[in-house]
N, CA, C and O atoms as a Tinker XYZ file with bonds, in Angstrom:
   244  protein
     1  N      1.119000   -1.374000    0.378000    73     2
     2  CA    -0.161000    0.038000    0.089000    64     1     3
     3  C      0.929000    1.389000    0.256000    63     2     4     5
     4  O      1.917000    1.678000    0.931000    81     3
     5  N      0.041000    2.032000   -0.858000    73     3     6
     6  CA     1.522000    3.188000   -1.305000    64     5     7
     7  C      0.878000    4.232000    0.055000    63     6     8     9
     8  O      0.083000    4.922000   -0.584000    81     7
     9  N      0.782000    4.689000    1.429000    73     7    10
    10  CA     0.847000    6.040000    2.498000    64     9    11
    11  C      2.139000    7.531000    1.471000    63    10    12    13
    12  O      3.334000    7.746000    1.269000    81    11
    13  N      1.016000    8.020000    1.216000    73    11    14
    14  CA     1.613000    9.608000    1.027000    64    13    15
    15  C      1.248000   10.013000    1.550000    63    14    16    17
    16  O      1.128000   11.121000    1.027000    81    15
    17  N      0.466000   10.065000    3.255000    73    15    18
    18  CA     0.203000   11.188000    3.969000    64    17    19
    19  C      1.108000   11.534000    4.122000    63    18    20    21
    20  O      2.179000   11.045000    3.763000    81    19
    21  N      0.881000   12.581000    4.764000    73    19    22
    22  CA     2.495000   13.763000    5.261000    64    21    23
    23  C      3.652000   14.399000    4.434000    63    22    24    25
    24  O      4.677000   15.051000    4.630000    81    23
    25  N      2.808000   13.764000    3.214000    73    23    26
    26  CA     3.803000   13.740000    1.495000    64    25    27
    27  C      4.459000   15.307000    1.432000    63    26    28    29
    28  O      5.601000   15.584000    1.065000    81    27
    29  N      3.222000   16.420000    1.979000    73    27    30
    30  CA     3.728000   17.684000    1.819000    64    29    31
    31  C      4.625000   18.532000    3.224000    63    30    32    33
    32  O      4.227000   18.761000    4.366000    81    31
    33  N      6.286000   18.926000    2.396000    73    31    34
    34  CA     7.541000   19.511000    3.489000    64    33    35
    35  C      6.549000   20.899000    4.510000    63    34    36    37
    36  O      5.460000   21.473000    4.517000    81    35
    37  N      7.827000   20.848000    5.233000    73    35    38
    38  CA     7.445000   22.011000    5.795000    64    37    39
    39  C      7.270000   22.735000    4.924000    63    38    40    41
    40  O      6.206000   22.726000    4.304000    81    39
    41  N      8.290000   23.582000    4.629000    73    39    42
    42  CA     8.062000   24.021000    4.078000    64    41    43
    43  C      6.810000   25.084000    3.771000    63    42    44    45
    44  O      6.504000   26.193000    4.210000    81    43
    45  N      6.135000   23.974000    2.586000    73    43    46
    46  CA     5.301000   23.967000    1.438000    64    45    47
    47  C      4.213000   24.559000    2.204000    63    46    48    49
    48  O      3.675000   25.626000    1.908000    81    47
    49  N      3.826000   23.619000    3.482000    73    47    50
    50  CA     2.477000   24.175000    4.864000    64    49    51
    51  C      2.988000   25.722000    4.438000    63    50    52    53
    52  O      2.209000   26.448000    3.821000    81    51
    53  N      4.033000   26.085000    4.717000    73    51    54
    54  CA     3.689000   27.264000    5.904000    64    53    55
    55  C      4.047000   28.360000    4.672000    63    54    56    57
    56  O      3.678000   29.532000    4.734000    81    55
    57  N      4.661000   27.923000    3.775000    73    55    58
    58  CA     4.232000   28.854000    1.972000    64    57    59
    59  C      2.599000   28.834000    1.593000    63    58    60    61
    60  O      2.328000   29.889000    1.019000    81    59
    61  N      1.888000   28.309000    1.677000    73    59    62
    62  CA     0.487000   27.514000    1.814000    64    61    63
    63  C     -0.058000   28.860000    2.114000    63    62    64    65
    64  O     -0.513000   29.786000    1.444000    81    63
    65  N      0.275000   28.498000    4.047000    73    63    66
    66  CA    -0.099000   29.341000    5.221000    64    65    67
    67  C     -0.147000   30.966000    4.692000    63    66    68    69
    68  O     -1.123000   31.624000    4.331000    81    67
    69  N      1.513000   31.412000    4.802000    73    67    70
    70  CA     1.839000   32.529000    4.537000    64    69    71
    71  C      0.798000   33.267000    3.487000    63    70    72    73
    72  O      0.095000   34.239000    3.765000    81    71
    73  N      0.859000   32.607000    2.266000    73    71    74
    74  CA     0.042000   33.058000    1.528000    64    73    75
    75  C     -1.830000   33.212000    2.202000    63    74    76    77
    76  O     -2.455000   34.250000    1.987000    81    75
    77  N     -2.416000   32.127000    2.920000    73    75    78
    78  CA    -3.655000   32.259000    3.491000    64    77    79
    79  C     -3.631000   33.778000    3.895000    63    78    80    81
    80  O     -4.222000   34.856000    3.975000    81    79
    81  N     -3.160000   33.470000    3.975000    73    79    82
    82  CA    -2.529000   35.355000    5.558000    64    81    83
    83  C     -2.751000   36.681000    4.889000    63    82    84    85
    84  O     -3.279000   37.769000    5.123000    81    83
    85  N     -2.181000   36.146000    4.074000    73    83    86
    86  CA    -1.468000   37.843000    2.694000    64    85    87
    87  C     -3.168000   37.753000    2.804000    63    86    88    89
    88  O     -3.930000   38.393000    3.530000    81    87
    89  N     -3.540000   36.381000    1.482000    73    87    90
    90  CA    -5.055000   36.865000    1.507000    64    89    91
    91  C     -5.764000   37.259000    1.888000    63    90    92    93
    92  O     -6.635000   37.520000    1.058000    81    91
    93  N     -6.040000   37.588000    3.061000    73    91    94
    94  CA    -6.895000   38.032000    4.722000    64    93    95
    95  C     -6.454000   39.597000    4.662000    63    94    96    97
    96  O     -6.979000   40.703000    4.535000    81    95
    97  N     -5.200000   39.026000    4.827000    73    95    98
    98  CA    -4.454000   40.839000    4.472000    64    97    99
    99  C     -5.393000   42.217000    4.191000    63    98   100   101
   100  O     -5.879000   43.196000    4.757000    81    99
   101  N     -5.271000   41.515000    2.830000    73    99   102
   102  CA    -5.235000   42.400000    1.340000    64   101   103
   103  C     -6.907000   42.226000    2.090000    63   102   104   105
   104  O     -7.183000   42.967000    3.034000    81   103
   105  N     -8.159000   40.991000    1.476000    73   103   106
   106  CA    -9.323000   41.908000    1.711000    64   105   107
   107  C     -9.357000   42.441000    3.037000    63   106   108   109
   108  O    -10.424000   43.055000    3.019000    81   107
   109  N     -8.718000   42.643000    4.519000    73   107   110
   110  CA    -9.370000   43.456000    5.772000    64   109   111
   111  C     -9.776000   44.793000    5.544000    63   110   112   113
   112  O    -10.795000   45.455000    5.739000    81   111
   113  N     -7.645000   45.138000    4.644000    73   111   114
   114  CA    -7.709000   46.247000    4.130000    64   113   115
   115  C     -8.076000   46.987000    3.180000    63   114   116   117
   116  O     -7.869000   48.189000    3.017000    81   115
   117  N     -9.100000   45.626000    2.002000    73   115   118
   118  CA    -9.976000   46.544000    0.896000    64   117   119
   119  C    -11.280000   46.716000    1.353000    63   118   120   121
   120  O    -12.068000   47.413000    0.712000    81   119
   121  N    -11.614000   46.129000    2.447000    73   119   122
   122  CA   -13.007000   46.325000    3.377000    64   121   123
   123  C    -12.656000   47.562000    4.278000    63   122   124   125
   124  O    -13.808000   47.970000    4.431000    81   123
   125  N    -12.101000   48.194000    4.781000    73   123   126
   126  CA   -11.521000   49.001000    5.526000    64   125   127
   127  C    -11.251000   50.656000    4.710000    63   126   128   129
   128  O    -11.363000   51.782000    5.195000    81   127
   129  N    -10.907000   50.271000    3.475000    73   127   130
   130  CA   -11.231000   51.175000    2.449000    64   129   131
   131  C    -12.404000   51.489000    1.716000    63   130   132   133
   132  O    -12.761000   52.658000    1.572000    81   131
   133  N    -13.003000   50.568000    1.263000    73   131   134
   134  CA   -14.383000   50.493000    0.620000    64   133   135
   135  C    -15.355000   51.336000    1.765000    63   134   136   137
   136  O    -16.077000   52.222000    1.307000    81   135
   137  N    -15.384000   51.076000    3.245000    73   135   138
   138  CA   -15.795000   51.344000    4.997000    64   137   139
   139  C    -15.485000   52.496000    4.319000    63   138   140   141
   140  O    -16.119000   52.816000    3.313000    81   139
   141  N    -14.476000   53.235000    4.807000    73   139   142
   142  CA   -14.225000   54.541000    4.736000    64   141   143
   143  C    -14.782000   55.547000    4.076000    63   142   144   145
   144  O    -15.347000   56.525000    4.566000    81   143
   145  N    -14.541000   55.177000    2.452000    73   143   146
   146  CA   -15.161000   55.690000    1.080000    64   145   147
   147  C    -16.669000   55.532000    1.407000    63   146   148   149
   148  O    -17.340000   56.517000    1.098000    81   147
   149  N    -17.137000   54.810000    1.800000    73   147   150
   150  CA   -19.220000   54.783000    2.183000    64   149   151
   151  C    -19.189000   55.923000    2.819000    63   150   152   153
   152  O    -19.793000   56.975000    2.609000    81   151
   153  N    -18.034000   55.459000    4.031000    73   151   154
   154  CA   -18.695000   56.655000    5.406000    64   153   155
   155  C    -18.130000   58.343000    4.613000    63   154   156   157
   156  O    -18.379000   59.457000    5.075000    81   155
   157  N    -17.639000   58.150000    3.824000    73   155   158
   158  CA   -17.312000   59.893000    3.606000    64   157   159
   159  C    -18.530000   60.395000    2.880000    63   158   160   161
   160  O    -18.962000   61.542000    2.770000    81   159
   161  N    -19.272000   58.486000    2.099000    73   159   162
   162  CA   -19.358000   59.422000    1.042000    64   161   163
   163  C    -20.920000   59.459000    1.496000    63   162   164   165
   164  O    -21.763000   59.375000    0.603000    81   163
   165  N    -21.375000   59.592000    2.970000    73   163   166
   166  CA   -23.076000   58.448000    3.351000    64   165   167
   167  C    -23.170000   60.104000    3.476000    63   166   168   169
   168  O    -23.663000   60.568000    2.448000    81   167
   169  N    -22.755000   61.342000    4.675000    73   167   170
   170  CA   -22.968000   62.752000    4.147000    64   169   171
   171  C    -23.428000   63.749000    2.874000    63   170   172   173
   172  O    -23.884000   64.885000    3.009000    81   171
   173  N    -23.226000   63.135000    1.765000    73   171   174
   174  CA   -23.121000   63.560000    0.418000    64   173   175
   175  C    -24.924000   63.207000   -0.063000    63   174   176   177
   176  O    -25.770000   64.015000   -0.445000    81   175
   177  N    -25.047000   61.720000    0.137000    73   175   178
   178  CA   -26.086000   60.858000   -0.621000    64   177   179
   179  C    -27.544000   61.502000    0.402000    63   178   180   181
   180  O    -28.688000   61.630000   -0.033000    81   179
   181  N    -27.051000   61.845000    1.899000    73   179   182
   182  CA   -28.152000   62.394000    3.038000    64   181   183
   183  C    -28.385000   63.886000    2.546000    63   182   184   185
   184  O    -29.304000   64.549000    3.029000    81   183
   185  N    -27.333000   64.524000    1.346000    73   183   186
   186  CA   -28.156000   65.642000    1.261000    64   185   187
   187  C    -29.006000   65.747000   -0.253000    63   186   188   189
   188  O    -29.932000   66.467000   -0.627000    81   187
   189  N    -27.819000   64.132000   -1.243000    73   187   190
   190  CA   -28.758000   64.965000   -2.286000    64   189   191
   191  C    -30.548000   63.978000   -1.778000    63   190   192   193
   192  O    -31.614000   64.341000   -2.275000    81   191
   193  N    -30.463000   62.843000   -0.809000    73   191   194
   194  CA   -32.163000   62.822000   -0.492000    64   193   195
   195  C    -33.071000   63.554000   -0.370000    63   194   196   197
   196  O    -34.173000   63.606000   -0.917000    81   195
   197  N    -32.326000   64.458000    0.778000    73   195   198
   198  CA   -33.027000   65.583000    1.213000    64   197   199
   199  C    -32.867000   66.645000   -0.167000    63   198   200   201
   200  O    -33.944000   67.150000    0.150000    81   199
   201  N    -32.643000   67.093000   -0.882000    73   199   202
   202  CA   -32.410000   68.110000   -1.667000    64   201   203
   203  C    -33.386000   67.501000   -2.840000    63   202   204   205
   204  O    -34.103000   68.313000   -3.425000    81   203
   205  N    -33.454000   66.084000   -3.226000    73   203   206
   206  CA   -34.925000   65.449000   -3.702000    64   205   207
   207  C    -36.072000   65.515000   -3.332000    63   206   208   209
   208  O    -37.110000   65.765000   -3.944000    81   207
   209  N    -35.825000   65.236000   -2.092000    73   207   210
   210  CA   -37.404000   65.797000   -0.963000    64   209   211
   211  C    -37.712000   66.888000   -0.866000    63   210   212   213
   212  O    -38.885000   67.171000   -0.621000    81   211
   213  N    -36.815000   67.782000   -1.016000    73   211   214
   214  CA   -37.197000   69.318000   -1.252000    64   213   215
   215  C    -38.008000   69.737000   -2.443000    63   214   216   217
   216  O    -39.107000   70.290000   -2.419000    81   215
   217  N    -37.256000   69.370000   -3.547000    73   215   218
   218  CA   -37.396000   69.868000   -4.897000    64   217   219
   219  C    -38.438000   69.027000   -5.186000    63   218   220   221
   220  O    -38.501000   69.254000   -6.394000    81   219
   221  N    -39.147000   68.370000   -5.016000    73   219   222
   222  CA   -40.438000   67.343000   -4.774000    64   221   223
   223  C    -41.211000   68.066000   -4.084000    63   222   224   225
   224  O    -42.295000   68.292000   -4.623000    81   223
   225  N    -41.001000   68.636000   -2.808000    73   223   226
   226  CA   -42.168000   69.455000   -2.314000    64   225   227
   227  C    -42.605000   70.929000   -3.143000    63   226   228   229
   228  O    -43.668000   71.348000   -3.600000    81   227
   229  N    -41.457000   71.370000   -3.089000    73   227   230
   230  CA   -41.696000   72.224000   -4.521000    64   229   231
   231  C    -41.899000   72.345000   -5.384000    63   230   232   233
   232  O    -41.788000   73.436000   -5.944000    81   231
   233  N    -42.394000   71.046000   -6.069000    73   231   234
   234  CA   -42.711000   70.958000   -7.446000    64   233   235
   235  C    -42.002000   71.976000   -8.314000    63   234   236   237
   236  O    -42.370000   72.731000   -9.214000    81   235
   237  N    -40.326000   71.603000   -7.442000    73   235   238
   238  CA   -39.514000   71.615000   -9.101000    64   237   239
   239  C    -38.814000   70.467000   -9.441000    63   238   240   241
   240  O    -37.701000   70.427000   -9.966000    81   239
   241  N    -39.477000   69.592000   -9.136000    73   239   242
   242  CA   -38.736000   68.368000   -9.691000    64   241   243
   243  C    -39.442000   67.744000  -10.772000    63   242   244
   244  O    -38.973000   66.748000  -11.322000    81   243
């Protein structure tokens, strides 16, 4: 019987784990950037909604 269990070298496993950690860090940074951009745009969106409501009420829309 050919036992291939444990055939990966320790260095290979470390490279896989390191690659997964890098992917997780990139995902964290991207999510922080996206939430920051949305946080900056939120007041502008609120003002746009307010302007649309006011224009609707004044029959200018």
